[in-house]
Coordinates of C-alpha atoms and ligand atoms in Angstrom, one line a residue:
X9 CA -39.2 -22.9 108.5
X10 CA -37.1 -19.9 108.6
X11 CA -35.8 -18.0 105.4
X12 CA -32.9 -19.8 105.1
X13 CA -29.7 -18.6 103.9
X14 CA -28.0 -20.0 100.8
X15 CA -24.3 -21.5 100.4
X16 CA -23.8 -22.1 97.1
X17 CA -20.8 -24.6 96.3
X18 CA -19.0 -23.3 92.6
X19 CA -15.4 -24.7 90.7
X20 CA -14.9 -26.5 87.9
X21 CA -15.7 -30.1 87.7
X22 CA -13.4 -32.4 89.5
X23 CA -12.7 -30.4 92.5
X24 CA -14.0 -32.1 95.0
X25 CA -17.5 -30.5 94.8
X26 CA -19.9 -33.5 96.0
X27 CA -17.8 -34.9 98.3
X28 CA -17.5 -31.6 100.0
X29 CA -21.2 -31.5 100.0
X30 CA -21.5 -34.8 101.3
X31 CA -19.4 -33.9 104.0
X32 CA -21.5 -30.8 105.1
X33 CA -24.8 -32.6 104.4
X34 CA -23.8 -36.1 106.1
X35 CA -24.2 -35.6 109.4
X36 CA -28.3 -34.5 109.0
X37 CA -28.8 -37.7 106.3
X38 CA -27.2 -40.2 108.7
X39 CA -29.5 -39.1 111.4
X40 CA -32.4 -39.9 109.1
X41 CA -33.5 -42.9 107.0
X42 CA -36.2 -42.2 104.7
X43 CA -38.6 -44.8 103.1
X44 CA -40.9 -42.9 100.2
X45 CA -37.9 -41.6 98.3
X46 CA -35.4 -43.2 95.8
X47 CA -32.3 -41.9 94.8
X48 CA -31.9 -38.2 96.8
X49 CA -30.8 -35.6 94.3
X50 CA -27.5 -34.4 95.3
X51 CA -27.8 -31.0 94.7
X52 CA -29.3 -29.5 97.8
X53 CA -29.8 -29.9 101.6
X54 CA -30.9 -28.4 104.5
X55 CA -28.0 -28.3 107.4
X56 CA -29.6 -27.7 110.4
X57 CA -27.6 -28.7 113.2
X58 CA -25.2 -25.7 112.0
X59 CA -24.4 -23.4 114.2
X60 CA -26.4 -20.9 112.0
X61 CA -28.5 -23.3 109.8
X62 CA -28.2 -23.1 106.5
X63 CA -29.1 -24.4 102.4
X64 CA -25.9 -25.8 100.7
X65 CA -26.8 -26.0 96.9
X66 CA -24.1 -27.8 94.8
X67 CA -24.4 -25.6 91.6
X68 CA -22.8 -28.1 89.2
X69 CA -25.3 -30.8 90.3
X70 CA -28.2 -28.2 89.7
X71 CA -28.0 -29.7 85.7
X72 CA -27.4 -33.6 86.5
X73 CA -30.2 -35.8 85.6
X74 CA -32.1 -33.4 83.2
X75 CA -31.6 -33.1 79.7
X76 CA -29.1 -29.8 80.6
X77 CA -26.4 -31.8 81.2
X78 CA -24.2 -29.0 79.7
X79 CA -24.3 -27.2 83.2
X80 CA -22.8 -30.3 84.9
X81 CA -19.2 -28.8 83.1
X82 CA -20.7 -25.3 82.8
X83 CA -18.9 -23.1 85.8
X84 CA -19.7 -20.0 83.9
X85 CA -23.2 -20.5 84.5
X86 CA -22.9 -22.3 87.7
X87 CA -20.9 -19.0 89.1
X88 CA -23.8 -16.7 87.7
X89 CA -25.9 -19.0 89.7
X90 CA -24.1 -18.2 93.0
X91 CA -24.1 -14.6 92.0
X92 CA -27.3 -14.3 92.0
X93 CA -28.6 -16.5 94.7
X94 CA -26.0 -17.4 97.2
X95 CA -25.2 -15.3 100.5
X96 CA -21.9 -17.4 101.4
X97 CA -19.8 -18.9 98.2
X98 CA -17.8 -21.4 98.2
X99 CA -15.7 -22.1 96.0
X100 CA -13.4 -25.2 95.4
X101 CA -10.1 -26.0 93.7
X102 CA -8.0 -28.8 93.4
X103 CA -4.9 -29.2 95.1
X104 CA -3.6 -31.6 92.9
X105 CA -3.6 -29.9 89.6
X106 CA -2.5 -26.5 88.5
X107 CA -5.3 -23.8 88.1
X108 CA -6.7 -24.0 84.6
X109 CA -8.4 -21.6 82.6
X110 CA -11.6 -22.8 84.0
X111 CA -10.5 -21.6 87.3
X112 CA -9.8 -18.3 86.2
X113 CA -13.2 -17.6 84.5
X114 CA -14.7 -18.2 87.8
X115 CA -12.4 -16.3 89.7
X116 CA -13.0 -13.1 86.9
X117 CA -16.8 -13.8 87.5
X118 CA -17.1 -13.2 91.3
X119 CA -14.5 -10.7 91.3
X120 CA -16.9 -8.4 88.9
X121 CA -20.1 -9.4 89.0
X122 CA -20.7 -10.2 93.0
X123 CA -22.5 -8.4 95.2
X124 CA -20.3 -7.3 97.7
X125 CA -21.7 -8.0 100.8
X126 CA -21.4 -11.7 99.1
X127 CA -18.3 -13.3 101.3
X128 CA -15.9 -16.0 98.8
X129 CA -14.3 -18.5 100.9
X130 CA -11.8 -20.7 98.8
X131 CA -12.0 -24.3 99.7
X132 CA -8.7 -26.2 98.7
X133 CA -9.4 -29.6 98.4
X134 CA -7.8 -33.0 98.5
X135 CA -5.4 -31.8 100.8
X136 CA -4.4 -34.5 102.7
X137 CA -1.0 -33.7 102.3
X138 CA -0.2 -30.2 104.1
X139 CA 3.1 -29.6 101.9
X140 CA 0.8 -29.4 98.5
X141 CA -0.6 -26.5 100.2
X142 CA 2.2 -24.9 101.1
X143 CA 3.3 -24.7 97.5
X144 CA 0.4 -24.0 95.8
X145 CA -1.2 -20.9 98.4
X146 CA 0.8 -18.1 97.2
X147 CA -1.2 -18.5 93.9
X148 CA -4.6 -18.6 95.5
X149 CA -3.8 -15.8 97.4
X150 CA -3.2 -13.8 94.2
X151 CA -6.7 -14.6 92.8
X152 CA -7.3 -11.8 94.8
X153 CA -11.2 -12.5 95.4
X154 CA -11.0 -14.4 99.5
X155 CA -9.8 -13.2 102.4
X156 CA -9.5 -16.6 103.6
X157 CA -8.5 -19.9 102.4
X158 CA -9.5 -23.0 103.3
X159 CA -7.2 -26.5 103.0
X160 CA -9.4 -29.5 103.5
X161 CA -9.8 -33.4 102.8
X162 CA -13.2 -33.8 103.1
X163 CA -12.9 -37.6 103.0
X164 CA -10.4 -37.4 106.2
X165 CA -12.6 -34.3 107.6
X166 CA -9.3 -32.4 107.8
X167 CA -10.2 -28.5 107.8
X168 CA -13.7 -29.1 107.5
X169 CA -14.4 -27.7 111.2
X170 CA -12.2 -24.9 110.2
X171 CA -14.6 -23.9 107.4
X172 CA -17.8 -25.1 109.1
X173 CA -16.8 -22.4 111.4
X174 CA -16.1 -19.6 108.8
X175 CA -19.2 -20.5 107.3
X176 CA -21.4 -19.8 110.3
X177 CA -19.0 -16.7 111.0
X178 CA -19.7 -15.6 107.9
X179 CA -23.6 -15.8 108.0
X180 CA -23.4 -14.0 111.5
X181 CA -21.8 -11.4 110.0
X182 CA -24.6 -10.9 107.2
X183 CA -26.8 -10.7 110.1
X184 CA -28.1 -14.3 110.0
X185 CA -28.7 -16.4 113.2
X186 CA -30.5 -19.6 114.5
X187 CA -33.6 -18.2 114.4
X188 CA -37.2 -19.8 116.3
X189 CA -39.4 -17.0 115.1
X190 CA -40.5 -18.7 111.7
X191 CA -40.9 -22.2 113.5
X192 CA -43.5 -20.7 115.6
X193 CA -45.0 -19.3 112.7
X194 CA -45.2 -22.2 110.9
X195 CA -48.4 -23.4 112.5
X196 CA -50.4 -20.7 111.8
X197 CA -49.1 -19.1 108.3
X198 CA -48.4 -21.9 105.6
X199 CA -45.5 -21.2 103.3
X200 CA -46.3 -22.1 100.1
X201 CA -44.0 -22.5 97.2
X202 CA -45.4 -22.0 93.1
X203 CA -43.3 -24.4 91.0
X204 CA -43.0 -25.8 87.7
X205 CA -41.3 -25.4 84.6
X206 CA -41.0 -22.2 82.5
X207 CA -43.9 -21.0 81.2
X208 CA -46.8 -23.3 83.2
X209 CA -48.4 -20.6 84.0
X210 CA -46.5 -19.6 87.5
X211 CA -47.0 -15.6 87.0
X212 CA -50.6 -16.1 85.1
X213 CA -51.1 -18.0 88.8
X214 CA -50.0 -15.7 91.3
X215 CA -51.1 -12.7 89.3
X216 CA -54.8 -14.2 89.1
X217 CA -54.6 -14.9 92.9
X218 CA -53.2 -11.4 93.8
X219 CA -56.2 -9.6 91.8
X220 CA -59.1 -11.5 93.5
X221 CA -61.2 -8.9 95.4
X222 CA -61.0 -8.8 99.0
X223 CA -58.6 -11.9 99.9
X224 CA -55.5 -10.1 99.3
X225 CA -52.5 -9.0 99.9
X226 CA -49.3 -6.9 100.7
X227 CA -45.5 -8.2 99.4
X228 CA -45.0 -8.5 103.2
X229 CA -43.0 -5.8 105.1
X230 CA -39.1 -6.6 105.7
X231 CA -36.3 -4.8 107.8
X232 CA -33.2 -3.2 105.5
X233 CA -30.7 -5.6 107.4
X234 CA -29.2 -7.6 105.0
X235 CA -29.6 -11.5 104.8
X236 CA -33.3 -10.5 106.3
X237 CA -34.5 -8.8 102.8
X238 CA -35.0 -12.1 101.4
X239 CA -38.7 -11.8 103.2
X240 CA -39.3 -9.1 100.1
X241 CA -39.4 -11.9 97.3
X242 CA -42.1 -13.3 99.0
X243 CA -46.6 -13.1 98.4
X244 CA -48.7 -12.6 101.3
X245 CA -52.2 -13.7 100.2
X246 CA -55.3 -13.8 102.7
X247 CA -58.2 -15.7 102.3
X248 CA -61.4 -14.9 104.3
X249 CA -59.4 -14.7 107.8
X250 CA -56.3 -16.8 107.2
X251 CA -52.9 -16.1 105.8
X252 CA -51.0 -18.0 103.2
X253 CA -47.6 -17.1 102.5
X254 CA -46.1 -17.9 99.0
X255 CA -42.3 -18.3 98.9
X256 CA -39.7 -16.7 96.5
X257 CA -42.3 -14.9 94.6
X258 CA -40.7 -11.4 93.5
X259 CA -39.4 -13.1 89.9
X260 CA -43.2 -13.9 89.4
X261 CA -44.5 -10.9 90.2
X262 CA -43.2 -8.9 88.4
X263 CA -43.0 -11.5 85.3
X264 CA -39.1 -9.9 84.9
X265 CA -36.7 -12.5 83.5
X266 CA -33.5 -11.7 84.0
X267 CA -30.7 -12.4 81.5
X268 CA -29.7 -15.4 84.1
X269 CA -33.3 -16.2 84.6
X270 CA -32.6 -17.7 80.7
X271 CA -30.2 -20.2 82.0
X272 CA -32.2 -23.6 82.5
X273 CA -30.1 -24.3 85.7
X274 CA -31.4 -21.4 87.5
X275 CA -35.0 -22.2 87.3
X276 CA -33.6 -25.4 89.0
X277 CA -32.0 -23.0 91.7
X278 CA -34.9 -21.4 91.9
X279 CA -37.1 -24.2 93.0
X280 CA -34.7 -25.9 95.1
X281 CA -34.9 -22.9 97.4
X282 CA -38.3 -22.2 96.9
X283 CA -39.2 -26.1 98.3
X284 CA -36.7 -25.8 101.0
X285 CA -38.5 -22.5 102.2
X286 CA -42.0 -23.9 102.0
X287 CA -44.1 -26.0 104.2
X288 CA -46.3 -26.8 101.0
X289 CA -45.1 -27.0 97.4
X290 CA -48.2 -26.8 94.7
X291 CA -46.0 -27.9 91.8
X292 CA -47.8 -26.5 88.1
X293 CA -48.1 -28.9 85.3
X294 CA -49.4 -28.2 81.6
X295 CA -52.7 -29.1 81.0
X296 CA -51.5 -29.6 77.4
X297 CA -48.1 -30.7 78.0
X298 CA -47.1 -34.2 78.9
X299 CA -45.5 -34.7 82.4
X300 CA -41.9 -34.6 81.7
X301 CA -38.5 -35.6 83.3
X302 CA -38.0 -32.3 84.8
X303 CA -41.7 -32.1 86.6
X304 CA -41.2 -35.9 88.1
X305 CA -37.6 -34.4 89.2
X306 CA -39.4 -31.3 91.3
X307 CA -42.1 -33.7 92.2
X308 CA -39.6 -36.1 94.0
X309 CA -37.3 -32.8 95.6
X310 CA -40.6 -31.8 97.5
X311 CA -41.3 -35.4 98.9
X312 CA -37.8 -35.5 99.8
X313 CA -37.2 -32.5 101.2
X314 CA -40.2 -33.7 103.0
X315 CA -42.8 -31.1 102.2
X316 CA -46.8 -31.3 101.3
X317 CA -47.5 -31.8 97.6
X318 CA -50.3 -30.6 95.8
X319 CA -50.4 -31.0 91.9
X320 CA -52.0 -28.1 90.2
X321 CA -53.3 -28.8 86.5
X322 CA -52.8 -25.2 84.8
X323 CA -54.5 -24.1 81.4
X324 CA -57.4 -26.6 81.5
X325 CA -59.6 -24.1 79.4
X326 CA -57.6 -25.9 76.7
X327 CA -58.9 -29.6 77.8
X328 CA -62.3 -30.5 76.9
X329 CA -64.4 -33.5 79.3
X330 CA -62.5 -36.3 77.5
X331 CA -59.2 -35.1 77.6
X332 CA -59.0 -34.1 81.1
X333 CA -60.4 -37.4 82.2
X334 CA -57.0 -38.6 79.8
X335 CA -55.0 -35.8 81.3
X336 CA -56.2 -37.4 84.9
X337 CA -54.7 -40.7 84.4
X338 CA -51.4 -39.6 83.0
X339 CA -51.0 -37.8 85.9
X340 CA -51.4 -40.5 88.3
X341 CA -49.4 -43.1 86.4
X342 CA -46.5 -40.5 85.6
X343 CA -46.2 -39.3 89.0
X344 CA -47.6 -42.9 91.1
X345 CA -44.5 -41.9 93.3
X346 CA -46.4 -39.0 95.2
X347 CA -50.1 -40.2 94.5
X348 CA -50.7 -38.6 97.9
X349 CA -51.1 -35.7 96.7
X350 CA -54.2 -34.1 95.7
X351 CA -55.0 -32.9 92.3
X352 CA -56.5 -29.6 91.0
X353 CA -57.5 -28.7 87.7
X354 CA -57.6 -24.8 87.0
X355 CA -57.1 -22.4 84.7
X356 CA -55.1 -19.3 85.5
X357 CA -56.6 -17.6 82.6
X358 CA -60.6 -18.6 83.3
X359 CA -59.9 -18.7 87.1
X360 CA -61.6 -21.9 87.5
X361 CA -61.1 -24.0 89.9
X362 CA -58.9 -21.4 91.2
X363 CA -59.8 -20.6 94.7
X364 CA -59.9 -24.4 95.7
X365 CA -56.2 -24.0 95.8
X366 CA -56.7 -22.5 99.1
X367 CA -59.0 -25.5 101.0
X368 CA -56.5 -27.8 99.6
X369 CA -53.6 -25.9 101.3
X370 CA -55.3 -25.9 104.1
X371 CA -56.4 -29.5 104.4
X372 CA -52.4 -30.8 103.7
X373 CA -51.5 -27.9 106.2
X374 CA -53.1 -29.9 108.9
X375 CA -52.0 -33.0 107.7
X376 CA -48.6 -32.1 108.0
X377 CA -49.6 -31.2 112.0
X378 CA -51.7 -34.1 112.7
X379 CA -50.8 -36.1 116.0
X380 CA -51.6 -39.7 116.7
X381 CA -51.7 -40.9 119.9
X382 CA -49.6 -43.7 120.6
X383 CA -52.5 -45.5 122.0
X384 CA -54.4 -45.1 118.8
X385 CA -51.5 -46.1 116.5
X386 CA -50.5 -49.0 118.9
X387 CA -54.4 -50.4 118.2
X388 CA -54.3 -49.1 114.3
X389 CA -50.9 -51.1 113.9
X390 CA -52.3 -54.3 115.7
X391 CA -55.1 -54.2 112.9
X392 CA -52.6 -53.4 109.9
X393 CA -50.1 -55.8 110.3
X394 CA -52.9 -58.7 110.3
X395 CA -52.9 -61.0 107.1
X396 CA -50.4 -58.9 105.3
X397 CA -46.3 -59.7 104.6
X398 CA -45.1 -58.2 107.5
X399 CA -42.3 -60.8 108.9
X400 CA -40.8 -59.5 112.0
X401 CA -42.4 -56.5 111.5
X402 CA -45.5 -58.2 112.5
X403 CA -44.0 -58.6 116.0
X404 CA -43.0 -54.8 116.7
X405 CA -43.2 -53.8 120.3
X406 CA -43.4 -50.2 120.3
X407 CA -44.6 -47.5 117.8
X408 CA -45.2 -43.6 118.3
X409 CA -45.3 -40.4 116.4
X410 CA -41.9 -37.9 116.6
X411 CA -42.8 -34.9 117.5
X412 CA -41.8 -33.6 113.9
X413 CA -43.0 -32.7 110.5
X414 CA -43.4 -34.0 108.3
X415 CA -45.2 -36.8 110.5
X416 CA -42.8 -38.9 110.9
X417 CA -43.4 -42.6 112.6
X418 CA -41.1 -44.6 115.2
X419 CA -41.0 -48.2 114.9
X420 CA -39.3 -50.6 117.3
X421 CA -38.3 -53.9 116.0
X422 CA -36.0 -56.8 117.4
X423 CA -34.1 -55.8 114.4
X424 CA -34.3 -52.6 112.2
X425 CA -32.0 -54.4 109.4
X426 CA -34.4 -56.8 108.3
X427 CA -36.8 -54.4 107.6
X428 CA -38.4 -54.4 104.3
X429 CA -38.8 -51.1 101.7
X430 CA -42.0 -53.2 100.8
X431 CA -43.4 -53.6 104.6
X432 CA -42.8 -49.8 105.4
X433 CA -44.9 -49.0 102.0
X434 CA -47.4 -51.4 103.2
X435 CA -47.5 -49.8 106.7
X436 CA -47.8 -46.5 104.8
X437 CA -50.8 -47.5 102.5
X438 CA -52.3 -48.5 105.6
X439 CA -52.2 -45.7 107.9
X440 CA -52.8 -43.3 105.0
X441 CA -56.2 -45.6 104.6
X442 CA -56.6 -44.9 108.0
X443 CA -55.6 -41.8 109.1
X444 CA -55.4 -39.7 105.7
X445 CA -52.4 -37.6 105.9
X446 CA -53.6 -35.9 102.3
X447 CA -50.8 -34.5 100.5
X448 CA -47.9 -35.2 103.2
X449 CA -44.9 -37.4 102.5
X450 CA -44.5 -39.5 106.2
X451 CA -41.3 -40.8 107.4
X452 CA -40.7 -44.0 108.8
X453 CA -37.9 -44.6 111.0
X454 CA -36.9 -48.1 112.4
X455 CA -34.7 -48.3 115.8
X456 CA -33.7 -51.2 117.7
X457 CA -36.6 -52.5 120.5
X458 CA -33.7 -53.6 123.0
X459 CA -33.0 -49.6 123.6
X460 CA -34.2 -49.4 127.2
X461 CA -35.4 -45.8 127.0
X462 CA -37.9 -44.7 124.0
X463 CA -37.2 -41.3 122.2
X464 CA -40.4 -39.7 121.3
X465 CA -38.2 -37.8 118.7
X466 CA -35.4 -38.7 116.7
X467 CA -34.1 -35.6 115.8
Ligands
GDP525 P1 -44.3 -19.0 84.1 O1 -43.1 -19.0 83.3 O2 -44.6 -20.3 84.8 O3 -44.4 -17.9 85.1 O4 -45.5 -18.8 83.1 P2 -46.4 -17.5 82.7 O5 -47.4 -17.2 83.8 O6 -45.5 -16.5 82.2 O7 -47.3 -18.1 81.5 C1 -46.8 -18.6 80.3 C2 -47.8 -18.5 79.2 O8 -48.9 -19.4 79.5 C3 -48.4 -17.1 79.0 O9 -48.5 -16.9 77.7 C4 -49.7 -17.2 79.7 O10 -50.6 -16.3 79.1 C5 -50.2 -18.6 79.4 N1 -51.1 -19.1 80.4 C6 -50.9 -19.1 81.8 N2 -52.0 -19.6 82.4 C7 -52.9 -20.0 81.5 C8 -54.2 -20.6 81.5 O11 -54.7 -21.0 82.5 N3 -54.7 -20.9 80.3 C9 -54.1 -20.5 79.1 N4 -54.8 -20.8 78.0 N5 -52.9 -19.9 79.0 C10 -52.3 -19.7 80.2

């Protein structure tokens, strides 16, 4: 997974925010059909197929479904957001309506608080009439903060190439570009993102890790070009001979919270680009805090975004026998959704169970790699689809593993539609019973038997 760079999406609500993130996003989520997850969280996704791949955060999602929902409305927060995090802004206004006040705060934001190599493109949207832009272009020209200025209609794609295109121009310029180097990497260096809420115990973690003798360490060494420094924020930790690389790490190191770092929504930020960085997320929850909203929210990102899971039980030298046994089942009926992940109980303080941390990353490393043969899975599935509620599943022809991670699982059926949520989660529960896959979300992915050639991949 390389460092990705971030395109943060900012403007007031009603400006054609999600749809335009919908539009960027929609190519990669019609490719793939996931079975695990729910609901996705609309806040954050991975374009790949971009010319120079990028994340695409929509900032005023970053508050929807918590208890912030303040920062749904809140584009002052939403542009410091982009300020600090984002390498490409974009930022949208509506056509249709006159700018407003709101519109000028962000505007007087980016203009003095942005970095400057930090490029503002102005997306005009709900233009699917070329004449409103005529009229109205003089006035976004005088905000004075873009060079360029995008008309679209993201629901007619009209102007979205245009901006695709600046976009990728854009990161080019900052030095980014489709880059293999990481993806080799990947097999041999796990990247591990720390997350949880504020004040789990992240720093207390990473500090107590960082000052065991001999395994450690070196903030790993980074060129000056820009869009490449990103490398700095992140932990190299080494354990007996292997490497673990921990994601996004510079805020925890040095324990420094910013005056942004206050806002609730940028914790959010922060994680969403700490999963999408990571191969493996170990998400922190409070040994004397009950799992909340917030934690099941970051829980479900990571399985979505398709990453290994471990759940890390902080501060247990608070719990004694009894509770943690309590503590236990809470966790597994609170977070039931992702009960393939293993749990640890530690204490960042005590360093107990600390240094398990590291065989457990490495076991749901190589689950994330593991290969079936199709002449294995082909027998398995013969055996897994006996006596249980399978329908026409029962009667699939072909099965195989992509060639992707997370493992992801082909199945050919006479017809993908009638395909159950319920018989996938069964076919899951059984292969996990067979072949483990500890701490890995697997895809499933249905196609049509009558295709006369089979892809190995579906990418
Ligand atoms: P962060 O916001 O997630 O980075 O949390 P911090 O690492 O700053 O920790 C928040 C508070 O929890 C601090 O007061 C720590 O001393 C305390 N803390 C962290 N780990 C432990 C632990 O294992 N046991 C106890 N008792 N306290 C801890």
């Amino acid at each position: 997974m390389p460092q990705l760079p971030t395109v943060a999406i900012i403007g007031r609500p009603n400006t054609g925010k999600s749809t335009l993130f919908n539009r960027l996003v929609g190519r990669r989520q019609a490719i793939v059909s996931e079975i695990p997850g729910t609901t996705r969280d609309h806040v954050a996704g991975v374009i790949e197929d971009a010319e120079v791949p990028y994340l695409l955060i929509d900032t005023g999602g970053m508050g929807g479904g918590t208890e912030d929902e303040k920062m749904e409305d809140d584009v002052h927060a939403q542009s410091l957001l982009a300020i600090e995090h984002a390498d490409v802004i974009l930022f949208t206004i509506n056509s249709r309506e006159e700018l407003t006040a709101s519109d000028f705060e962000v505007t007087d934001i980016l203009r003095k608080r942005r970095r400057k190599h930090v490029p503002v493109l102005i997306v005009v949207t709900k233009c699917d009439n070329p004449e409103q832009m005529e009229m109205a272009l003089p006035s976004y020209h005088e905000l004075g903060i873009a060079e360029e200025i995008f008309p679209i209609s993201a629901p007619h794609r009209i102007g979205t190439d245009e901006l695709e295109n600046a976009i990728a121009e854009e990161l080019r310029k900052l030095h980014f570009e489709k880059d293999t180097r990481h993806e080799t990497q990947e097999t041999t260096t796990p990247r591990i993102a720390l997350i949880g809420q504020p004040n789990v115990g992240k720093s207390s973690l990473i500090n107590a890790l960082m000052a065991e003798p001999d395994r450690l360490k070196s903030p790993k060494l980074v060129s000056d070009v820009p869009g490449t420094t990103r490398d700095a924020t992140d932990t190299v930790i080494r354990r007996e001979d292997k490497e673990f690389i921990f994601v996004d790490t510079a805020g925890l190191r040095k324990s420094a919270h910013s005056h942004a770092e206050e806002l609730e929504g940028l914790s959010v930020l922060r994680t969403v680009q700490a999963i999408e960085h990571c191969d493996v997320a170990v998400l922190l929850l409070d040994a004397v805090k009950p799992v909340g909203k917030q934690d099941k929210r970051i829980a479900r990102m990571a399985m979505e975004a398709g990453k290994g899971l471990i759940l890390v039980v902080n501060k247990i030298d608070l719990l004694n026998t009894e509770k943690k046994a309590e503590k236990r089942t809470e966790i597994q009926t609170a977070l039931m959704f992702c009960r393939f992940a293993p749990v640890l109980f530690c204490s960042a303080k005590t360093k107990e169970g600390l240094l398990k941390m590291f065989d457990l990353l490495e076991m749901v490393q190589r689950s994330r790699l593991r290969r079936i043969s199709t002449a294995e899975l082909h027998n398995w599935f013969g055996q897994a689809v006996q006596g249980g509620p399978m329908g026409s599943v029962a009667s699939a022809k072909h099965i195989t593993q992509a060639e992707d991670i997370p493992p992801t699982f082909v199945l050919f059926v006479k017809d993908p539609k009638k395909v159950q949520l319920s018989q996938l989660r069964f076919l899951d529960n059984r292969l996990r019973e067979s072949f483990g896959f500890e701490g890995t979300p697997v895809r499933w992915i249905t196609k049509r038997s009558a295709q006369t050639q089979y892809r190995s991949s579906f990418a």
